CSV table of C-alpha atoms in Angstrom, one decimal:
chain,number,residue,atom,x,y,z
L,1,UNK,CA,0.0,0.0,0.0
L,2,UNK,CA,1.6,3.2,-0.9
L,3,UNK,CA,2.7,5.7,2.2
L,4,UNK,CA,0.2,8.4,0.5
L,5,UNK,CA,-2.6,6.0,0.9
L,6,UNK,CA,-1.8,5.1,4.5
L,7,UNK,CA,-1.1,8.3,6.1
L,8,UNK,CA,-3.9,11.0,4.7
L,9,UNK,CA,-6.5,8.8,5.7
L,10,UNK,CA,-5.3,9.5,9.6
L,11,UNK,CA,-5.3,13.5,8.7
L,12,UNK,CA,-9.2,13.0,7.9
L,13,UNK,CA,-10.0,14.0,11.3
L,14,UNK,CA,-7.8,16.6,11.6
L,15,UNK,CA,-8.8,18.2,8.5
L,16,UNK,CA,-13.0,18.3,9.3
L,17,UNK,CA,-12.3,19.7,12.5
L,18,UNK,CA,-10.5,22.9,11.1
L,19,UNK,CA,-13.1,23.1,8.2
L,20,UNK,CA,-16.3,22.4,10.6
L,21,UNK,CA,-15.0,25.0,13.1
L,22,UNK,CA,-15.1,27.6,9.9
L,23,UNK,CA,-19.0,27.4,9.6
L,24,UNK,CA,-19.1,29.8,12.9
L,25,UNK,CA,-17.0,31.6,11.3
L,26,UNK,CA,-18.7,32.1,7.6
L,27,UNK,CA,-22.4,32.1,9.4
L,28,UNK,CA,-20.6,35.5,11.4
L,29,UNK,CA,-19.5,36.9,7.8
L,30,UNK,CA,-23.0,36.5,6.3
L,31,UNK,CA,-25.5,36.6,8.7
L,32,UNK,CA,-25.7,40.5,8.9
L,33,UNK,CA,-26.4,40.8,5.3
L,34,UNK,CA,-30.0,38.2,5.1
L,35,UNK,CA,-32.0,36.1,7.7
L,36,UNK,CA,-30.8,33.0,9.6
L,37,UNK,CA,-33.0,30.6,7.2
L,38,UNK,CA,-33.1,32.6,4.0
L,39,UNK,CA,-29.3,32.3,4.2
L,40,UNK,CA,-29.7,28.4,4.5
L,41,UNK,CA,-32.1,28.2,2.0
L,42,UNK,CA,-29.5,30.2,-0.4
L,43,UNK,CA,-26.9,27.8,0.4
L,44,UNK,CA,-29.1,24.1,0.2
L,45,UNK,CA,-30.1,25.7,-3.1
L,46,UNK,CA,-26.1,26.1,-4.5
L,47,UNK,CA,-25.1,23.0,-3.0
L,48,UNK,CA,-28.4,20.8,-4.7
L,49,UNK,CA,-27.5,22.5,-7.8
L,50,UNK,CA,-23.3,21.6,-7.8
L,51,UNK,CA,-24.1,18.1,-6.3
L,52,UNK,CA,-26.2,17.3,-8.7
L,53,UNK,CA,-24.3,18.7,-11.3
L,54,UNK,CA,-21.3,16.3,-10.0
L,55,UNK,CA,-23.6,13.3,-9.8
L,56,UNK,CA,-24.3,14.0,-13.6
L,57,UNK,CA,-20.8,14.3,-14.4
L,58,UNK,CA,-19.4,11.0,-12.4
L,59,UNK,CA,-22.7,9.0,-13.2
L,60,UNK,CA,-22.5,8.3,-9.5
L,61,UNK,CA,-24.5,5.4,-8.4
L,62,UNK,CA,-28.0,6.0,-6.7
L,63,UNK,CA,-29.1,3.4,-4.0
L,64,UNK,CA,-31.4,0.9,-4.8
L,65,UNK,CA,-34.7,1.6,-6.0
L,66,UNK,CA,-37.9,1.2,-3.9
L,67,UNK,CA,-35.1,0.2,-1.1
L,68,UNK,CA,-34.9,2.3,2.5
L,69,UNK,CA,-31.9,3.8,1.8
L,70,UNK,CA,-33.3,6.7,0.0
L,71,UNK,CA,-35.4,7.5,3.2
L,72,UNK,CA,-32.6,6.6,5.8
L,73,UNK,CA,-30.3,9.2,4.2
L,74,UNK,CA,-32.7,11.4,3.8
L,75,UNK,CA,-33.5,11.5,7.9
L,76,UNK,CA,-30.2,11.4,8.5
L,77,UNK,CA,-28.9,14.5,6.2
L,78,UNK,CA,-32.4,16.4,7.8
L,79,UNK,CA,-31.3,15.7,11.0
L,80,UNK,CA,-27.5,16.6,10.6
L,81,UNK,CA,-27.7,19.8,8.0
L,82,UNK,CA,-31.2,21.0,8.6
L,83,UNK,CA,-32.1,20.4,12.2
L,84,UNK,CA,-28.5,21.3,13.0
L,85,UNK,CA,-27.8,24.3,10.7
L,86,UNK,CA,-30.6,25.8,11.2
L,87,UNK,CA,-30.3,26.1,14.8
L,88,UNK,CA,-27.1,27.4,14.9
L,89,UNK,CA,-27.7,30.4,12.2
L,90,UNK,CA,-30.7,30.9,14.4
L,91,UNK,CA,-29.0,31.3,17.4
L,92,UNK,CA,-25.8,33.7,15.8
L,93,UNK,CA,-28.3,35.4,14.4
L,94,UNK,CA,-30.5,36.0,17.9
L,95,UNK,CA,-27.8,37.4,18.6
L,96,UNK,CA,-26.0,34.5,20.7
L,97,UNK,CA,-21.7,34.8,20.0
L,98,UNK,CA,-20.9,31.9,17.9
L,99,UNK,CA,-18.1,30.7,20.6
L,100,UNK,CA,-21.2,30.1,22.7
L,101,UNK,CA,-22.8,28.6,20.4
L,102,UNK,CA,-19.7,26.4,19.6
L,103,UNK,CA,-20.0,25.6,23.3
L,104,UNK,CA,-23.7,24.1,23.3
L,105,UNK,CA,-23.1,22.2,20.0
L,106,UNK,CA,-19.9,20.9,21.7
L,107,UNK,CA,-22.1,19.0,24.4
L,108,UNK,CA,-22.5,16.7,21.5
L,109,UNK,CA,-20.1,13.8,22.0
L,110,UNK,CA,-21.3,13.2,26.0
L,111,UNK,CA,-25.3,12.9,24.6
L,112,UNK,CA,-23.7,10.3,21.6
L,113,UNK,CA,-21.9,8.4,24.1
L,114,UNK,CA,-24.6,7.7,25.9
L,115,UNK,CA,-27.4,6.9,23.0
L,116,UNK,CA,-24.6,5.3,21.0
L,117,UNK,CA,-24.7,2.5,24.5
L,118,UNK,CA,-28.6,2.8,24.5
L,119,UNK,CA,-29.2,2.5,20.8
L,120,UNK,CA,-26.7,1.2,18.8
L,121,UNK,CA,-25.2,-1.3,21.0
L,122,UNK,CA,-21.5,0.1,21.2
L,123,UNK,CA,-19.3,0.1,24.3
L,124,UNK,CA,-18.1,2.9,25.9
L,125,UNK,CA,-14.9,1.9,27.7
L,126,UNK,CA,-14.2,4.0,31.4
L,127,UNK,CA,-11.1,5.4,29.7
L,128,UNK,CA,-13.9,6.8,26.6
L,129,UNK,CA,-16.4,8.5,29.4
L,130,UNK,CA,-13.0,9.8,30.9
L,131,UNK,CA,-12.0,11.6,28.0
L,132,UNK,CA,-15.2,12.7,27.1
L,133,UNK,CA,-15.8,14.7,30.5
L,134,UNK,CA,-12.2,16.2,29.8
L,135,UNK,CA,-13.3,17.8,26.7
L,136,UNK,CA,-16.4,19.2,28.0
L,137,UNK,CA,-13.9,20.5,30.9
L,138,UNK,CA,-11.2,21.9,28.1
L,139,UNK,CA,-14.6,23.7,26.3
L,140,UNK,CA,-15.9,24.9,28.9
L,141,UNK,CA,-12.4,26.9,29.8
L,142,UNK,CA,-11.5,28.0,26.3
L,143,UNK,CA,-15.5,29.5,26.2
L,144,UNK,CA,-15.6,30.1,29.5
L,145,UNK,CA,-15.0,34.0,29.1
L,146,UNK,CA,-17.6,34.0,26.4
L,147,UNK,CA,-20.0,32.4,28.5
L,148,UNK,CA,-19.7,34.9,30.8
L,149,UNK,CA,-20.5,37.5,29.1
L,150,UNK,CA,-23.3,36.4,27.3
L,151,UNK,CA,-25.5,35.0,29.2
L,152,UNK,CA,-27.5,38.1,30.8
L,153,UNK,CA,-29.6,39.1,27.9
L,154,UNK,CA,-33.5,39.7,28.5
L,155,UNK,CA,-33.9,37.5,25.2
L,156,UNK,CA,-31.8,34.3,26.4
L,157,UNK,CA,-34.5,31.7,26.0
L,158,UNK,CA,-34.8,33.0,22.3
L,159,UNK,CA,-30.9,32.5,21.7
L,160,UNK,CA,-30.3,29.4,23.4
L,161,UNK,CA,-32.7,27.3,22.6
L,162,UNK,CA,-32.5,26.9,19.2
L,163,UNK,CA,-28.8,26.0,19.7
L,164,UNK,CA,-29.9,23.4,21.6
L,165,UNK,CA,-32.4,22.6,18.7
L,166,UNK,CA,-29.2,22.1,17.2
L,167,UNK,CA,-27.3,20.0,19.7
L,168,UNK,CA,-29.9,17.8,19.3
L,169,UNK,CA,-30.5,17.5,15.7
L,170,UNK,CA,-26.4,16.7,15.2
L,171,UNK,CA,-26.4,14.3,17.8
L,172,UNK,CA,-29.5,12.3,16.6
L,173,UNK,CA,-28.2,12.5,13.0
L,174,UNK,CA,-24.9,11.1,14.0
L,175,UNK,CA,-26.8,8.0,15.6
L,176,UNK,CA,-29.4,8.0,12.8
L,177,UNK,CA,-26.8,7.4,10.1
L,178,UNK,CA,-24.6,5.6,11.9
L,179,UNK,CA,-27.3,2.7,12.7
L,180,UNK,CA,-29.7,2.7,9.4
L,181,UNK,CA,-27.0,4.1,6.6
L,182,UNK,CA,-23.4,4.0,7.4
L,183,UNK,CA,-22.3,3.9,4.2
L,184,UNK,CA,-23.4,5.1,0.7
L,185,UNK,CA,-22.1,6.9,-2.0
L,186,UNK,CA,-20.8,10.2,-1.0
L,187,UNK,CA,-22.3,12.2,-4.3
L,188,UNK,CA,-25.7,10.7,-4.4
L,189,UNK,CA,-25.6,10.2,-0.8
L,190,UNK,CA,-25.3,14.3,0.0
L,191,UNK,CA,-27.9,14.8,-2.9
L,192,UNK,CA,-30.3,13.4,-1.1
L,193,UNK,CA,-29.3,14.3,2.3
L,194,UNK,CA,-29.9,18.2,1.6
L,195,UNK,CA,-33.0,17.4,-0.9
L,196,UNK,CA,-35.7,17.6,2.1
L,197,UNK,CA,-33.5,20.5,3.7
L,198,UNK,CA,-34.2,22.9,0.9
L,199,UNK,CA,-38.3,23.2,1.1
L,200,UNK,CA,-38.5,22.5,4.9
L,201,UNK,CA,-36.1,25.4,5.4
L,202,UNK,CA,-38.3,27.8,2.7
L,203,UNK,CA,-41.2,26.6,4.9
L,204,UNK,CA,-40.0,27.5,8.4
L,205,UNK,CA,-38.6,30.6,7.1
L,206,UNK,CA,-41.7,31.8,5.9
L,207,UNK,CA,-43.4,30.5,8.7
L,208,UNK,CA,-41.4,32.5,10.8
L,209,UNK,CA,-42.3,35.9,9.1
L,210,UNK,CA,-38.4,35.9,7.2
L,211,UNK,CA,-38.5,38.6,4.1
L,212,UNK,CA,-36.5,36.1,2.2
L,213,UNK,CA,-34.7,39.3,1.2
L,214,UNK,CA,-30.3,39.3,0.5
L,215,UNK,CA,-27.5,42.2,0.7
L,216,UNK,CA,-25.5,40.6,-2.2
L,217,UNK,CA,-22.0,42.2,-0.6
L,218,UNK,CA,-18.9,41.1,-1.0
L,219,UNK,CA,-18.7,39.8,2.6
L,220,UNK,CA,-21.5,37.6,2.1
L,221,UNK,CA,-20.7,36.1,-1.7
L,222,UNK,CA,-17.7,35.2,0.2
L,223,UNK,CA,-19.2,33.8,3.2
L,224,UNK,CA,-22.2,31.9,1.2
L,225,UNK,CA,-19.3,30.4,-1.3
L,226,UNK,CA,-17.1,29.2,1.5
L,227,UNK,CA,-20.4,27.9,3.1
L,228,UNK,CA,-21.3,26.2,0.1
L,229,UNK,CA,-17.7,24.6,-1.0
L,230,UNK,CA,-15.8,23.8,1.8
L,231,UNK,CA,-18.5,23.6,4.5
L,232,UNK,CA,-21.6,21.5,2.6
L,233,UNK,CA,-19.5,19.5,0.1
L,234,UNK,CA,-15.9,19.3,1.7
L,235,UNK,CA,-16.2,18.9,5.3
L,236,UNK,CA,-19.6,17.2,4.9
L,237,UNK,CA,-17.9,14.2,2.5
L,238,UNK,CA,-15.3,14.1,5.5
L,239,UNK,CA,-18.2,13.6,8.3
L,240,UNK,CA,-19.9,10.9,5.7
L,241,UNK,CA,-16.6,9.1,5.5
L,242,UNK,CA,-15.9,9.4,9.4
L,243,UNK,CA,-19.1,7.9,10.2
L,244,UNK,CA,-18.8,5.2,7.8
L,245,UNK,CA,-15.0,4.1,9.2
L,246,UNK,CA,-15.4,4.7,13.3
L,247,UNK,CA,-17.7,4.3,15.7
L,248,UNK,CA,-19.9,7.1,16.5
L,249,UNK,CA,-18.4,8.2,20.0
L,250,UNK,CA,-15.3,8.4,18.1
L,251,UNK,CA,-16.9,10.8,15.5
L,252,UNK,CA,-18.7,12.7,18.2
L,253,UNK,CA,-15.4,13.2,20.4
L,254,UNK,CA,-14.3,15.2,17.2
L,255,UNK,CA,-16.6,17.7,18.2
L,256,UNK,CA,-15.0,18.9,21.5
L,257,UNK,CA,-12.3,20.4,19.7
L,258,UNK,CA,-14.2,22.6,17.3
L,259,UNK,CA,-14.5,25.6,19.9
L,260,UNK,CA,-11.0,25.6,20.6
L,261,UNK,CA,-10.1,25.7,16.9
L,262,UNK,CA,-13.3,27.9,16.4
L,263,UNK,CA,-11.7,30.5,19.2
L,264,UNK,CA,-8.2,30.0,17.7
L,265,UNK,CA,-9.9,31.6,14.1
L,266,UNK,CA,-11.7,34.3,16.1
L,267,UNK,CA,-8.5,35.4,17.5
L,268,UNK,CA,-6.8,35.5,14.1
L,269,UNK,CA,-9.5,36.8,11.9
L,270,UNK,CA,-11.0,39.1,14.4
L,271,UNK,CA,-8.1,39.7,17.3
L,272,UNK,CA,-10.2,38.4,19.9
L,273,UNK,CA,-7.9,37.5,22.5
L,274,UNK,CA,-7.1,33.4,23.9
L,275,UNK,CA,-6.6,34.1,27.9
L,276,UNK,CA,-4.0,31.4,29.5
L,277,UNK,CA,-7.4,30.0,30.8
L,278,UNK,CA,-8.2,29.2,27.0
L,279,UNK,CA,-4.8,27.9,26.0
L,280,UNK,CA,-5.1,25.3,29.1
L,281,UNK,CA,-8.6,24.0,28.1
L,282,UNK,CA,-7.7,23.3,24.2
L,283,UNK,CA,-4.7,21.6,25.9
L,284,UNK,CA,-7.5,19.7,27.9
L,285,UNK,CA,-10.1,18.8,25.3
L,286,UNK,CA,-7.3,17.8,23.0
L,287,UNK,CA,-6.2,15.4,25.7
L,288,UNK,CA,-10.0,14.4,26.0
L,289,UNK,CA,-10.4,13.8,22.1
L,290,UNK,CA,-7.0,11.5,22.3
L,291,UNK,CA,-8.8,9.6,25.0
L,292,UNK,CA,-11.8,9.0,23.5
L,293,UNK,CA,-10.3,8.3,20.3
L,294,UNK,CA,-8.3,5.5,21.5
């Protein structure tokens, strides 16, 4: 097997970690310039429109018809991009900081453990639940700042709960796929996970009393096409392929280290500042991930 082969496979996780943690990052850019679901809508729209025009191009292979596949993914990509996405832009764009945010999502891997021994069978060694308490711990240091300072607004309930919306929609979708559709092509596979995003998103952002109106600046063509190409077809591939190759609390643990890398992009894009209280927490939650990972 050549060296190439054997050793960018073990960067995999590495690499959807630094892209996940830019989707704080790009939803910062572009919410100011269109509505939390409008904005998804825009970018389900663009990606539906480049997969498809991939899975042309390839001929990628569609699962089999009348089979379950078609609505297992489906669940699973409504679960992991709509549920998920949509509360986290709702949140940012409440007016909860996205390190915050990155903070409630990041509770992820401790509910996965748990339904991942409840649901899908899978044991969680001592040495697992130990290193998945240190991350939470590493988080909630690097955020703890953050967290601070944001939790005293009159309109907290309207903030935080749709990022728990979103904690749960990631954490369900990671079980969901992991136990009914592990594995299926990556092309057709996204295809249909973002097919039922696109018109439930339309709905609820209608529903919600959203303009559906867009400041086409610079900052948010930028925003919307890193959204669209490294977010919704790189780093999602690399979540597909993650879930397909490890177990799911070893997918989840990933997660813990996205608001340390988020917080490490905040300070260099935006000079927000990493206290020695932050640079001992990544040091914990990467220490937690390497123990989970095991």
């Amino acid at each position: 097997m050549p060296v190439a082969t054997r050793f960018f496979p073990q960067l995999y996780p590495w690499l959807f970690v630094a892209l996940w943690s830019t989707g704080f990052i790009g939803a910062k850019y572009g919410l100011p310039d269109a509505q939390p679901l409008t904005f998804l809508s825009l970018r389900y729209a663009l990606v539906l429109l480049l997969m498809g025009a991939i899975v042309l191009w390839t001929r990628a292979p569609w699962p089999a018809r009348g089979s379950r596949a078609w609505g297992h993914i489906a669940v699973s990509g409504l679960l992991v991009h709509g549920v998920y996405l949509g509360g986290v832009f709702m949140a940012i764009g409440h007016g909860l900081p996205a390190g915050i945010t990155a903070l409630l999502v990041g509770l992820q891997p401790l509910l996965t453990a748990l339904g991942a021994g409840l649901f899908l069978g899978e044991r969680v060694r001592p040495a697992q639940w130990l290193g998945l308490l240190l991350g939470l711990i590493g988080v909630s240091l690097v955020l703890a700042h953050k967290v601070a300072a944001g939790l005293g607004g009159a309109a907290l309930l309207a903030m935080l709960l749709p990022a728990f919306v979103a904690l749960l929609g990631i954490t369900a979708g990671t079980l969901y796929q992991k136990r009914f559709c592990p594995a299926f092509d990556l092309r057709t596979g996204s295809l249909i996970q973002f097919l039922p995003c696109l018109p439930l998103t339309l709905l609820a952002a209608w529903a919600g009393g959203e303009s559906l109106q867009v400041h086409w600046s610079g900052q948010f063509v930028f925003a919307l096409g890193w959204l669209v190409l490294v977010l919704s077809l790189g780093a999602v591939s690399l979540l597909n392929v993650l879930i397909r190759q490890g177990s799911a609390v070893h997918v989840a643990s990933l997660f813990y280290l996205v608001p340390p890398t988020t917080a490490v992009f905040a300070w260099t894009l935006f000079g927000e500042t990493l206290h020695g209280l932050a640079l001992a927490g990544m040091g914990v939650a990467v220490a937690g991930v390497w123990l989970a990972r095991r």
